[in-house]
C-alpha cells in the first residue's frame, strides 16, 4: 500500500521581469507523479534550482501547489476538511537541512521534543521522550534533556531534529538534505541511524538530496530531478548502476572517487553547465551530448526495465505512463 | 619550495584564553604542484589559507611560526607591504567567492581591477589582459561585458578565478572553491585548477572538506584535524595506504557510489578546540589509542620516504623522528 501519492503536482512561481509587461513563469515543480509504498525510502536527487526543495515543502504541507495533488494515507492534503488535515499533520514530519537554524536556541532538548506533542495535543510521557532520544543515539538520554542546542555538536543537533520528528510516531518523514551540513566522519552514523529506524519502525521517508551516492546508500528507489521534472526513476541500484538518461549519466560520472585518484589525467565531462535552458521541449537538450530534433518536444516516460522509467526521446520518450 | 610554513600557530580571541585554531602547523609545498589540504569543520584549513594571505579576521592573530611564500615572509607584515604581495605573489579564491563579485561592475572590469590597483599597466592593457584571463578560465567574449547576476554560479566562480590569476601570481590558494556548486560544475572547476597548473606552471593549493574531490586533483595531500597536521604524502600513498588512523577513518566514512560497502563512522564527537585533550587531539576518537598518546608532543615521523605522519604508532625503531 502506498502511503504517499503525488499526482501531476505543479508549483509555478511568477517572476516580474524588468519590462513589467512580460511576466516570467518559473516552473519549479512541473508535473511530478510518484508513489511511495509503506516502509520505503525514496530519494529525490537534483542539483540546486531543480525544484527538489519546493517539492519537499509541498509534500510536507508547507506550500500549496499550483495544481495536482498530494495524497497522504488516502487523504488529499490540500482538498480535505480542516479536521482531516489536522489529523494528517500528526502523521507527517519534516527534517530540515540546517541543524543550526532549525532548532529553537532558547529551548532545551526536552522542550524541543515536547513541542510537537503539545501542538498535536498528544500526551507527554517521560518514558517515550527518553526512549526516542535513546533511539537516535543520544545516550544516556538524561544527559541531553537539559541541554540547549548550542551545547551540542552538529551531528547531535541533527539527531535531536530526527528525535523531534520521530516522537509523534509519524507515518511519513520528509528529510531535506539531512546530512549536507554534517562532516563526512559524522555522516555515516547518521545514515545508519536512518536505516536502523526504517528497519525497526518501518518509517516511510522521502529524502531530498543533491548527493547521488548518499541516495544510493539509503534508498530503495531514486527519482532524478531536473528543472522541475522527474527524468529518471527506478530502484536505487538500477538507476545508479544502469543509468539511462544522459543527465543521470553525467551526474554519476561527475561524482569524485578515490579509485580514480592519482590525478591521472583530467576527466572531461561532455556536459557543459553554462548554457541557457531551452524555452520548450526537453529541458536538458541544450546540454545533452545526444540531443536530436525529437528533443524539441517534451518527452514522456518510458518503462525501459521493470519499474525503471526514463523521460528521454532516446528511449522512445513519446510513450505514456 | 615555494611555500614554507613553519610551526604556524593562530589564535582566535585574547592571549592566554581563546582558541588555537591552528597549532604548530608546518607545510612544504613544491613549486608547480597541486597541493591538497583536507580537513573537516574546525580543522583550521580556512584559517591557514587566510594566514597565508595575511588576511586573518579581526580578533585572530599569529601567535607563532612563519609563512614564507616565494621568499616573502607573510607574518608580521604591515598592510602596505602585503598589498603588493596579494594578487602578484599569491592569490586566494574564497569559499562562496561567487557572491563576492561587485554586482554593479561588468565582469571584465572586475578582473582588470586587480591590475589597475597594483598599477601594473594602463587601463587599455589591463582590459586586454583581463579578457585573456577570462578566456583562459573558459569564459568567452559573450560573457566579458555582462554583470554578475547574468552569470550562473559556475561562471561566477570562473570569473573569480580569472580575477585571482590575472596578475599571474606564483601561488593560487583555492579555499572550498567548489562548495555550493553542482556536481557537474564541480568537476569542471577542479579541471580548471589543474589546467592553470599545467598551462601557467602555477602552484595551486586546493583546500576542501571533500576528500574524494581533493584526491582527484592533487599531487600531494595534507590531512588536518583539530588545528594539527595528521599526515602528508603523495595522493596515491595517502589514499591507498593511509598511515594516520584519522585518515583511514575518513577514507572509510566516505559513501562511495562505485563500490557498495558498509560505511564506517569515526566514533565520538569532533574535538572541542576550547578544551583540546592532552596529547594527540584525535586520541579520544581513535581505535588505536595507547597510553602514551596522551603525552604525545606532536613529533613527526617518516616511516616511508616522502611521507610524514604525526602519530605515536610510528615512534618505534623504524620511524625516525624529524627535527
Coordinates of C-alpha atoms in Angstrom, one line a residue:
Chain A
X1 CA 0.0 0.0 0.0
X2 CA 1.4 3.4 -0.9
X3 CA 1.5 6.0 1.8
X4 CA 2.2 8.9 -0.4
X5 CA 0.9 9.6 -3.8
X6 CA 1.7 12.7 -5.9
X7 CA -0.4 13.3 -9.0
X8 CA 0.8 15.7 -11.6
X9 CA 2.0 18.0 -8.9
X10 CA 3.0 21.5 -10.1
X11 CA 4.2 24.7 -8.5
X12 CA 4.8 27.7 -10.6
X13 CA 6.2 31.0 -9.4
X14 CA 5.6 34.2 -11.2
X15 CA 8.6 36.4 -11.6
X16 CA 8.3 40.0 -12.7
X17 CA 10.8 41.0 -15.2
X18 CA 12.2 44.4 -15.9
X19 CA 9.8 45.2 -18.6
X20 CA 6.9 44.9 -16.2
X21 CA 4.7 43.8 -19.1
X22 CA 6.2 40.4 -19.6
X23 CA 5.9 38.1 -16.7
X24 CA 8.1 35.0 -16.4
X25 CA 6.8 31.8 -15.0
X26 CA 9.2 29.6 -13.2
X27 CA 8.0 26.1 -13.3
X28 CA 9.8 25.0 -10.1
X29 CA 7.9 21.7 -10.0
X30 CA 6.4 20.8 -13.3
X31 CA 4.1 17.7 -13.4
X32 CA 5.5 15.3 -10.8
X33 CA 3.8 12.0 -10.2
X34 CA 5.1 9.4 -7.9
X35 CA 4.1 6.9 -5.3
X36 CA 5.9 5.8 -2.2
X37 CA 4.8 2.5 -0.6
X38 CA 4.8 2.0 3.1
X39 CA 8.3 1.4 4.6
X40 CA 10.2 2.7 1.6
X41 CA 12.9 5.3 1.5
X42 CA 12.5 7.3 -1.8
X43 CA 15.2 9.8 -2.7
X44 CA 14.8 12.9 -4.8
X45 CA 18.1 13.7 -6.4
X46 CA 18.7 17.0 -8.0
X47 CA 21.0 20.0 -8.3
X48 CA 20.3 23.4 -6.8
X49 CA 17.4 25.0 -8.6
X50 CA 15.9 21.7 -9.7
X51 CA 12.9 22.3 -7.6
X52 CA 13.5 19.5 -5.2
X53 CA 13.1 21.6 -2.0
X54 CA 9.8 23.1 -3.4
X55 CA 8.6 19.6 -3.9
X56 CA 9.5 18.6 -0.4
X57 CA 7.7 21.7 1.0
X58 CA 4.6 20.8 -0.8
X59 CA 4.7 17.2 0.4
X60 CA 5.1 18.4 4.0
X61 CA 2.1 20.6 3.5
X62 CA 4.1 23.8 3.9
X63 CA 3.4 25.2 0.4
X64 CA 0.3 25.0 -1.6
X65 CA 0.7 23.5 -5.1
X66 CA -0.4 25.4 -8.2
X67 CA -2.2 22.2 -9.4
X68 CA -2.1 18.5 -8.8
X69 CA -2.5 16.7 -5.6
X70 CA -0.6 15.3 -2.6
X71 CA -2.4 12.3 -1.2
X72 CA -1.1 11.0 2.1
X73 CA -2.6 7.9 3.6
X74 CA -5.7 8.4 1.3
X75 CA -6.3 12.0 2.4
X76 CA -5.8 14.8 -0.1
X77 CA -3.6 17.3 1.8
X78 CA -5.0 20.4 0.1
X79 CA -8.6 19.5 -0.6
X80 CA -9.8 18.0 2.7
X81 CA -11.6 19.4 5.7
X82 CA -9.7 21.1 8.4
X83 CA -10.1 18.3 10.9
X84 CA -8.8 15.8 8.5
X85 CA -5.8 18.0 7.6
X86 CA -5.1 18.5 11.3
X87 CA -5.0 14.7 11.8
X88 CA -2.8 14.4 8.7
X89 CA -0.3 16.8 10.2
X90 CA 0.4 14.4 13.1
X91 CA 1.4 11.7 10.7
X92 CA 3.9 13.8 8.7
X93 CA 7.1 15.3 9.9
X94 CA 10.0 17.2 8.2
X95 CA 13.7 17.3 9.0
X96 CA 15.4 20.4 7.7
X97 CA 18.9 20.8 6.2
X98 CA 20.4 23.1 8.7
X99 CA 20.5 21.8 12.3
X100 CA 21.9 25.1 13.4
X101 CA 18.8 27.0 12.2
X102 CA 16.0 24.5 12.7
X103 CA 16.2 24.2 16.5
X104 CA 14.9 26.9 18.7
X105 CA 18.1 28.2 20.5
X106 CA 16.1 29.1 23.7
X107 CA 14.6 25.6 24.1
X108 CA 16.2 22.8 25.9
X109 CA 16.2 19.4 24.2
X110 CA 13.3 18.4 26.4
X111 CA 11.3 21.4 25.3
X112 CA 12.2 20.8 21.6
X113 CA 10.8 17.3 21.9
X114 CA 7.7 18.3 23.9
X115 CA 6.6 21.0 21.5
X116 CA 5.3 18.8 18.7
X117 CA 3.4 16.7 21.2
X118 CA 1.7 19.7 22.7
X119 CA 0.9 21.2 19.3
X120 CA -0.7 17.9 18.3
X121 CA -2.4 17.5 21.7
X122 CA -0.6 14.3 22.4
X123 CA 0.3 13.3 26.0
X124 CA 3.9 13.9 27.1
X125 CA 5.3 10.8 28.5
X126 CA 8.7 10.8 30.1
X127 CA 9.5 7.2 29.1
X128 CA 8.7 8.0 25.5
X129 CA 10.8 11.0 25.5
X130 CA 13.9 9.2 26.8
X131 CA 13.3 6.2 24.5
X132 CA 13.2 8.5 21.5
X133 CA 16.5 10.1 22.5
X134 CA 18.0 6.7 23.0
X135 CA 16.8 5.5 19.6
X136 CA 18.6 8.4 17.8
X137 CA 21.8 7.5 19.7
X138 CA 21.8 10.3 22.3
X139 CA 22.7 8.2 25.2
X140 CA 22.4 8.3 28.1
X141 CA 19.3 10.4 27.3
X142 CA 19.2 12.1 30.8
X143 CA 22.4 13.8 29.9
X144 CA 20.8 15.5 26.9
X145 CA 17.3 16.6 28.0
X146 CA 18.5 19.7 29.8
X147 CA 20.9 20.9 27.1
X148 CA 20.5 23.8 24.7
X149 CA 21.3 23.5 21.0
X150 CA 24.5 25.5 21.3
X151 CA 25.8 22.9 23.7
X152 CA 25.5 20.2 21.0
X153 CA 27.6 19.4 18.0
X154 CA 26.2 19.5 14.5
X155 CA 25.7 15.7 14.4
X156 CA 24.0 15.7 17.8
X157 CA 21.7 18.6 16.7
X158 CA 20.6 16.7 13.6
X159 CA 19.9 13.7 15.9
X160 CA 17.6 15.9 18.0
X161 CA 15.9 17.0 14.8
X162 CA 15.2 13.4 14.0
X163 CA 14.0 12.7 17.5
X164 CA 11.6 15.6 17.2
X165 CA 10.3 14.2 14.0
X166 CA 10.0 10.6 15.5
X167 CA 8.4 11.4 18.8
X168 CA 4.9 11.9 17.3
X169 CA 5.2 8.5 15.6
X170 CA 4.7 9.9 12.1
X171 CA 3.8 7.6 9.2
X172 CA 5.9 9.7 6.9
X173 CA 9.0 11.8 7.1
X174 CA 10.4 14.3 4.6
X175 CA 14.1 14.9 5.1
X176 CA 15.5 17.8 3.1
X177 CA 19.3 17.4 2.7
X178 CA 19.6 16.0 6.2
X179 CA 23.3 15.3 6.1
X180 CA 24.7 18.1 3.8
X181 CA 25.8 20.2 6.8
X182 CA 27.5 17.3 8.6
X183 CA 31.1 16.4 8.3
X184 CA 32.0 13.2 6.5
X185 CA 33.1 11.5 9.7
X186 CA 29.7 12.1 11.2
X187 CA 27.6 11.4 8.2
X188 CA 27.9 7.7 8.2
X189 CA 26.5 7.2 11.6
X190 CA 23.5 9.4 10.7
X191 CA 22.7 7.5 7.6
X192 CA 23.0 4.2 9.6
X193 CA 20.6 5.7 12.1
X194 CA 18.0 6.3 9.3
X195 CA 18.4 2.8 8.1
X196 CA 18.0 1.3 11.5
X197 CA 14.9 3.4 12.2
X198 CA 13.4 2.2 9.0
X199 CA 14.2 -1.4 9.8
X200 CA 12.7 -1.3 13.2
X201 CA 9.8 1.2 13.0
X202 CA 9.2 0.8 9.3
X203 CA 9.1 4.6 8.7
X204 CA 8.4 5.8 5.2
X205 CA 10.6 8.6 4.0
X206 CA 11.2 11.0 1.2
X207 CA 14.8 12.1 1.2
X208 CA 15.8 15.2 -0.8
X209 CA 19.5 15.3 -1.6
X210 CA 22.0 16.6 -4.2
X211 CA 24.3 13.7 -3.5
X212 CA 23.5 10.6 -5.5
X213 CA 26.0 8.5 -3.5
X214 CA 24.0 9.1 -0.3
X215 CA 20.7 8.5 -2.1
X216 CA 22.1 5.2 -3.4
X217 CA 23.3 4.2 0.1
X218 CA 20.0 4.7 1.9
X219 CA 17.1 4.5 -0.5
X220 CA 15.0 1.8 -2.1
X221 CA 14.1 4.0 -5.0
X222 CA 15.5 7.1 -6.6
X223 CA 13.9 9.9 -8.7
X224 CA 16.3 12.0 -10.6
X225 CA 15.0 15.6 -10.8
X226 CA 15.9 18.1 -13.4
X227 CA 14.2 21.5 -13.8
X228 CA 11.1 20.5 -12.0
X229 CA 10.6 17.2 -13.7
X230 CA 11.5 13.6 -12.9
X231 CA 13.8 12.5 -15.7
X232 CA 14.5 9.0 -14.4
X233 CA 13.1 6.9 -11.7
X234 CA 13.7 3.4 -10.5
X235 CA 15.2 1.1 -7.9
X236 CA 18.3 2.7 -6.4
X237 CA 20.6 0.0 -7.9
X238 CA 19.0 0.2 -11.4
X239 CA 19.3 4.0 -11.6
X240 CA 22.9 4.1 -10.3
X241 CA 24.3 1.0 -12.0
X242 CA 22.4 1.3 -15.2
X243 CA 21.7 4.9 -15.7
X244 CA 19.7 5.7 -18.8
X245 CA 19.1 9.4 -19.0
X246 CA 22.0 11.4 -20.3
X247 CA 21.7 13.7 -17.3
X248 CA 21.8 10.9 -14.8
X249 CA 24.9 9.6 -16.6
X250 CA 26.6 12.9 -16.4
X251 CA 25.7 13.2 -12.8
X252 CA 27.2 9.8 -11.9
X253 CA 30.3 10.4 -14.0
X254 CA 30.9 13.6 -12.1
X255 CA 31.0 12.1 -8.7
X256 CA 34.6 12.3 -7.4
X257 CA 36.0 9.0 -6.2
X258 CA 39.2 7.7 -4.8
X259 CA 39.6 4.8 -7.2
X260 CA 40.2 7.3 -10.0
X261 CA 42.7 9.2 -7.9
X262 CA 46.4 9.7 -8.6
X263 CA 45.4 12.8 -10.7
X264 CA 46.0 10.7 -13.8
X265 CA 44.7 13.0 -16.5
X266 CA 41.6 15.1 -16.0
X267 CA 38.1 13.9 -16.9
X268 CA 36.2 16.0 -19.4
X269 CA 32.5 15.7 -18.8
X270 CA 30.7 16.0 -22.1
X271 CA 28.0 18.1 -20.5
X272 CA 28.5 21.9 -20.4
X273 CA 27.0 23.6 -17.4
X274 CA 26.8 27.2 -18.5
X275 CA 24.1 27.1 -21.3
X276 CA 20.7 28.7 -21.0
X277 CA 17.6 26.5 -20.6
X278 CA 15.5 25.9 -23.7
X279 CA 12.1 27.5 -23.7
X280 CA 10.4 24.4 -24.9
X281 CA 10.9 20.6 -25.2
X282 CA 13.3 18.6 -23.1
X283 CA 14.9 21.0 -20.6
X284 CA 18.2 19.2 -20.8
X285 CA 18.6 19.3 -24.5
X286 CA 20.9 22.3 -24.7
X287 CA 23.4 20.5 -22.5
X288 CA 22.8 17.0 -23.8
X289 CA 25.5 15.3 -25.9
X290 CA 22.8 13.2 -27.6
X291 CA 20.3 15.9 -28.4
X292 CA 18.3 15.4 -31.6
X293 CA 15.4 17.0 -33.4
X294 CA 12.9 15.0 -31.5
X295 CA 14.0 16.7 -28.3
X296 CA 12.1 19.8 -29.2
X297 CA 9.1 18.0 -27.9
X298 CA 8.7 17.2 -24.2
X299 CA 9.5 13.5 -23.7
X300 CA 7.1 11.3 -21.9
X301 CA 8.1 8.5 -19.5
X302 CA 9.1 5.1 -20.9
X303 CA 9.5 2.0 -18.8
X304 CA 12.8 0.6 -20.0
X305 CA 13.0 -2.2 -17.5
X306 CA 10.6 -3.3 -14.8
X307 CA 9.8 -0.2 -12.7
X308 CA 12.6 1.8 -14.3
X309 CA 11.2 4.9 -16.0
X310 CA 13.1 7.3 -18.2
X311 CA 11.8 10.5 -19.8
X312 CA 14.0 10.8 -22.8
X313 CA 13.5 10.5 -26.6
X314 CA 16.4 8.1 -26.8
X315 CA 14.2 5.5 -25.3
X316 CA 11.1 6.3 -27.3
X317 CA 10.1 9.0 -24.9
X318 CA 6.7 9.5 -26.5
X319 CA 5.4 6.6 -24.6
X320 CA 2.7 7.0 -22.0
X321 CA 2.9 6.5 -18.3
Chain B
X1 CA 60.0 25.0 -2.1
X2 CA 57.6 27.8 -2.9
X3 CA 55.6 27.7 0.2
X4 CA 57.2 27.0 3.6
X5 CA 55.1 27.1 6.7
X6 CA 56.9 26.5 10.0
X7 CA 55.2 26.0 13.3
X8 CA 52.3 28.3 12.4
X9 CA 50.0 28.9 15.4
X10 CA 46.9 31.1 15.1
X11 CA 44.8 32.1 18.0
X12 CA 41.2 33.5 17.9
X13 CA 40.5 35.6 21.0
X14 CA 42.7 37.2 23.6
X15 CA 46.1 35.9 24.6
X16 CA 46.0 33.3 27.5
X17 CA 42.5 32.3 26.6
X18 CA 40.6 31.9 23.3
X19 CA 41.1 29.1 20.9
X20 CA 44.1 27.9 18.9
X21 CA 42.6 27.1 15.6
X22 CA 45.9 26.3 14.0
X23 CA 48.5 24.8 16.3
X24 CA 52.2 24.4 15.2
X25 CA 51.4 23.5 11.6
X26 CA 54.3 23.0 9.2
X27 CA 53.8 22.5 5.5
X28 CA 56.1 22.5 2.5
X29 CA 54.8 22.9 -1.0
X30 CA 57.0 22.3 -4.0
X31 CA 56.7 24.7 -6.9
X32 CA 54.3 23.8 -9.7
X33 CA 52.3 21.1 -8.0
X34 CA 48.7 20.9 -7.0
X35 CA 48.7 20.5 -3.2
X36 CA 45.5 19.4 -1.5
X37 CA 44.6 20.2 2.1
X38 CA 41.8 18.1 3.5
X39 CA 40.0 18.9 6.8
X40 CA 36.6 18.9 8.3
X41 CA 35.0 21.8 10.1
X42 CA 37.2 23.1 12.8
X43 CA 40.4 21.7 11.3
X44 CA 41.9 25.1 10.7
X45 CA 42.1 24.8 7.0
X46 CA 40.5 28.2 6.2
X47 CA 42.5 29.9 8.9
X48 CA 45.7 28.6 7.3
X49 CA 44.5 30.0 3.9
X50 CA 43.8 33.4 5.4
X51 CA 47.1 33.4 7.3
X52 CA 48.9 32.7 4.1
X53 CA 47.4 35.8 2.6
X54 CA 47.9 38.0 5.7
X55 CA 44.1 38.2 5.8
X56 CA 43.2 36.9 9.2
X57 CA 40.0 38.4 10.5
X58 CA 39.8 40.8 13.4
X59 CA 40.4 39.0 16.7
X60 CA 42.7 36.4 15.2
X61 CA 46.4 36.6 15.5
X62 CA 49.5 34.7 14.5
X63 CA 50.9 33.6 17.8
X64 CA 54.0 31.9 16.4
X65 CA 55.7 30.5 13.4
X66 CA 56.4 31.7 10.0
X67 CA 54.9 31.6 6.5
X68 CA 57.2 32.1 3.5
X69 CA 55.7 32.3 0.0
X70 CA 58.2 32.6 -2.8
X71 CA 60.7 34.0 -0.4
X72 CA 58.3 36.6 1.1
X73 CA 57.7 36.3 4.8
X74 CA 54.0 37.0 5.3
X75 CA 53.7 37.1 9.1
X76 CA 54.3 40.4 10.9
X77 CA 53.9 42.5 7.8
X78 CA 52.2 45.8 7.5
X79 CA 49.1 46.1 5.3
X80 CA 51.0 48.3 2.9
X81 CA 53.7 45.6 2.4
X82 CA 51.0 42.9 1.9
X83 CA 49.2 44.9 -0.8
X84 CA 51.8 44.3 -3.4
X85 CA 52.2 40.6 -2.4
X86 CA 48.5 39.8 -2.7
X87 CA 47.5 39.1 -6.2
X88 CA 51.0 39.1 -7.6
X89 CA 52.8 36.5 -5.4
X90 CA 49.8 34.7 -4.1
X91 CA 46.0 34.9 -4.7
X92 CA 43.1 33.5 -2.8
X93 CA 39.8 32.3 -4.1
X94 CA 37.4 32.3 -1.2
X95 CA 34.7 29.9 -0.1
X96 CA 31.5 31.1 -1.7
X97 CA 33.5 33.6 -3.7
X98 CA 31.0 33.8 -6.4
X99 CA 28.9 36.0 -4.1
X100 CA 31.8 38.4 -3.7
X101 CA 31.6 39.9 -7.1
X102 CA 30.6 43.5 -7.3
X103 CA 27.0 43.5 -8.7
X104 CA 27.4 46.9 -10.3
X105 CA 30.6 46.2 -12.3
X106 CA 31.0 44.4 -15.6
X107 CA 32.9 41.1 -15.4
X108 CA 35.8 42.3 -17.4
X109 CA 36.2 45.4 -15.3
X110 CA 36.3 43.4 -12.1
X111 CA 39.0 41.2 -13.4
X112 CA 41.0 44.2 -14.7
X113 CA 40.7 45.9 -11.3
X114 CA 43.5 43.8 -9.8
X115 CA 46.0 45.1 -12.4
X116 CA 44.9 48.7 -12.0
X117 CA 45.0 48.5 -8.2
X118 CA 48.6 47.3 -8.5
X119 CA 49.3 49.9 -11.1
X120 CA 50.8 47.2 -13.2
X121 CA 49.6 48.6 -16.5
X122 CA 47.3 51.2 -18.1
X123 CA 43.6 50.8 -18.5
X124 CA 43.7 49.5 -22.1
X125 CA 46.3 46.8 -21.4
X126 CA 44.5 45.9 -18.2
X127 CA 41.3 45.2 -20.1
X128 CA 43.2 43.2 -22.7
X129 CA 44.9 41.1 -20.0
X130 CA 41.6 40.7 -18.2
X131 CA 40.0 39.3 -21.3
X132 CA 42.9 36.9 -21.9
X133 CA 42.5 35.7 -18.3
X134 CA 38.7 35.2 -18.8
X135 CA 39.4 33.3 -21.9
X136 CA 41.9 31.1 -20.0
X137 CA 39.2 30.1 -17.5
X138 CA 36.8 29.3 -20.2
X139 CA 34.7 32.5 -20.3
X140 CA 34.4 33.7 -23.9
X141 CA 33.5 37.1 -25.5
X142 CA 29.8 36.9 -24.8
X143 CA 30.4 37.0 -21.1
X144 CA 33.0 39.8 -20.8
X145 CA 30.6 42.7 -20.7
X146 CA 27.9 41.0 -18.6
X147 CA 27.1 41.8 -14.9
X148 CA 27.4 39.1 -12.2
X149 CA 23.6 38.5 -11.9
X150 CA 23.6 37.3 -15.5
X151 CA 26.0 34.5 -14.8
X152 CA 25.5 31.1 -13.3
X153 CA 27.2 30.0 -10.1
X154 CA 29.9 28.1 -12.0
X155 CA 30.6 31.0 -14.3
X156 CA 30.9 33.4 -11.4
X157 CA 33.4 31.1 -9.8
X158 CA 35.4 31.0 -13.1
X159 CA 35.3 34.8 -13.1
X160 CA 36.6 34.9 -9.6
X161 CA 39.5 32.6 -10.6
X162 CA 40.2 34.8 -13.6
X163 CA 40.5 37.8 -11.3
X164 CA 42.7 35.8 -9.0
X165 CA 45.2 34.8 -11.7
X166 CA 45.1 37.9 -13.9
X167 CA 48.3 39.3 -12.3
X168 CA 49.9 35.9 -12.8
X169 CA 50.6 35.0 -9.1
X170 CA 53.1 32.2 -8.3
X171 CA 50.6 30.6 -5.9
X172 CA 46.9 30.2 -6.2
X173 CA 45.1 29.2 -3.0
X174 CA 41.5 27.9 -3.6
X175 CA 39.5 27.5 -0.3
X176 CA 36.5 25.3 -0.9
X177 CA 36.2 26.6 -4.5
X178 CA 33.5 24.0 -5.4
X179 CA 31.3 24.1 -2.4
X180 CA 27.7 25.2 -3.3
X181 CA 28.3 24.3 -6.9
X182 CA 26.6 21.4 -8.6
X183 CA 28.4 18.1 -9.1
X184 CA 28.8 18.5 -12.8
X185 CA 30.2 22.1 -12.4
X186 CA 32.5 21.0 -9.6
X187 CA 34.4 18.7 -11.9
X188 CA 34.8 21.5 -14.3
X189 CA 36.3 23.9 -11.7
X190 CA 38.7 21.2 -10.5
X191 CA 39.8 20.5 -14.1
X192 CA 40.3 24.3 -14.5
X193 CA 42.6 24.4 -11.5
X194 CA 44.6 21.6 -12.9
X195 CA 44.9 23.3 -16.3
X196 CA 46.1 26.5 -14.6
X197 CA 48.9 24.5 -13.1
X198 CA 49.8 22.9 -16.4
X199 CA 49.5 25.9 -18.6
X200 CA 50.9 28.6 -16.3
X201 CA 53.1 26.5 -14.1
X202 CA 51.2 27.9 -11.2
X203 CA 51.4 26.3 -7.8
X204 CA 47.8 25.5 -6.7
X205 CA 46.7 24.8 -3.1
X206 CA 43.3 23.3 -3.0
X207 CA 41.6 23.3 0.3
X208 CA 38.4 21.3 0.9
X209 CA 36.4 19.1 3.2
X210 CA 35.7 16.8 0.2
X211 CA 38.4 14.1 0.4
X212 CA 37.5 12.4 -2.9
X213 CA 37.4 15.7 -4.8
X214 CA 40.8 16.7 -3.5
X215 CA 42.2 13.2 -4.3
X216 CA 41.0 13.5 -7.9
X217 CA 43.0 16.7 -8.4
X218 CA 46.1 16.7 -6.1
X219 CA 49.7 15.5 -6.4
X220 CA 50.2 15.7 -2.7
X221 CA 47.8 15.8 0.2
X222 CA 47.9 17.0 3.7
X223 CA 45.3 15.9 6.2
X224 CA 44.3 18.3 9.1
X225 CA 42.5 17.6 12.3
X226 CA 41.7 20.0 15.1
X227 CA 44.3 22.5 14.0
X228 CA 47.0 20.0 13.6
X229 CA 48.5 18.1 10.7
X230 CA 47.8 14.4 10.8
X231 CA 49.8 13.3 7.8
X232 CA 51.3 14.4 4.5
X233 CA 52.2 12.4 1.5
X234 CA 51.6 11.7 -2.2
X235 CA 48.0 11.4 -3.3
X236 CA 48.3 7.7 -4.0
X237 CA 50.1 6.9 -0.8
X238 CA 47.5 8.7 1.3
X239 CA 44.6 7.1 -0.4
X240 CA 45.9 3.6 -0.8
X241 CA 47.9 3.2 2.4
X242 CA 46.9 5.8 5.0
X243 CA 49.2 5.9 8.0
X244 CA 47.2 8.0 10.4
X245 CA 44.1 6.4 12.0
X246 CA 42.1 9.6 11.2
X247 CA 43.0 9.4 7.5
X248 CA 41.9 5.7 7.5
X249 CA 38.7 6.6 9.3
X250 CA 38.0 9.4 6.9
X251 CA 38.6 7.2 3.9
X252 CA 36.2 4.6 5.3
X253 CA 33.5 7.1 6.1
X254 CA 33.1 8.3 2.5
X255 CA 30.0 7.0 0.8
X256 CA 31.2 5.5 -2.5
X257 CA 29.0 5.2 -5.5
X258 CA 31.1 2.7 -7.2
X259 CA 31.6 0.1 -4.6
X260 CA 28.8 -0.7 -2.3
X261 CA 30.2 -1.3 1.2
X262 CA 29.4 -0.6 4.8
X263 CA 30.4 2.9 5.6
X264 CA 32.3 3.1 8.8
X265 CA 32.0 6.1 11.1
X266 CA 34.6 7.6 13.2
X267 CA 33.1 7.4 16.7
X268 CA 32.8 10.3 19.1
X269 CA 32.5 14.0 18.5
X270 CA 34.8 16.5 16.8
X271 CA 37.4 18.0 19.0
X272 CA 36.3 21.0 21.1
X273 CA 39.1 23.5 20.5
X274 CA 38.4 25.5 23.6
X275 CA 39.2 22.3 25.6
X276 CA 41.5 20.2 23.5
X277 CA 42.6 16.9 25.0
X278 CA 46.1 16.5 26.3
X279 CA 48.5 14.9 23.8
X280 CA 47.1 13.8 20.5
X281 CA 43.9 15.6 19.6
X282 CA 42.4 12.6 17.8
X283 CA 43.1 10.2 20.7
X284 CA 39.5 10.3 22.2
X285 CA 38.1 9.0 18.9
X286 CA 41.0 6.8 17.9
X287 CA 40.7 3.0 17.8
X288 CA 44.4 2.5 18.1
X289 CA 45.0 4.9 21.0
X290 CA 47.6 3.9 23.5
X291 CA 48.6 5.2 26.9
X292 CA 51.5 7.3 25.6
X293 CA 49.2 9.1 23.2
X294 CA 48.1 11.5 26.0
X295 CA 51.7 12.5 26.3
X296 CA 52.3 12.9 22.6
X297 CA 54.2 16.1 21.8
X298 CA 53.3 16.0 18.1
X299 CA 56.7 14.8 16.8
X300 CA 56.6 13.9 13.1
X301 CA 57.7 10.5 11.9
X302 CA 58.7 9.4 8.5
X303 CA 58.2 5.7 8.2
X304 CA 58.5 5.8 4.4
X305 CA 60.3 8.2 2.2
X306 CA 58.3 11.2 1.1
X307 CA 55.7 10.8 3.9
X308 CA 55.2 12.4 7.2
X309 CA 52.9 11.3 9.9
X310 CA 52.0 12.8 13.3
X311 CA 51.1 9.7 15.3
X312 CA 52.7 7.8 18.2
X313 CA 52.1 4.5 16.4
X314 CA 55.1 5.3 14.3
X315 CA 57.5 6.3 17.1
X316 CA 59.0 2.7 17.0
X317 CA 62.5 1.9 15.9
X318 CA 61.8 2.2 12.2
X319 CA 60.1 5.6 12.4
X320 CA 62.8 8.2 12.6
X321 CA 62.0 11.4 14.3
X322 CA 62.4 14.5 12.2
X323 CA 63.7 17.7 13.6

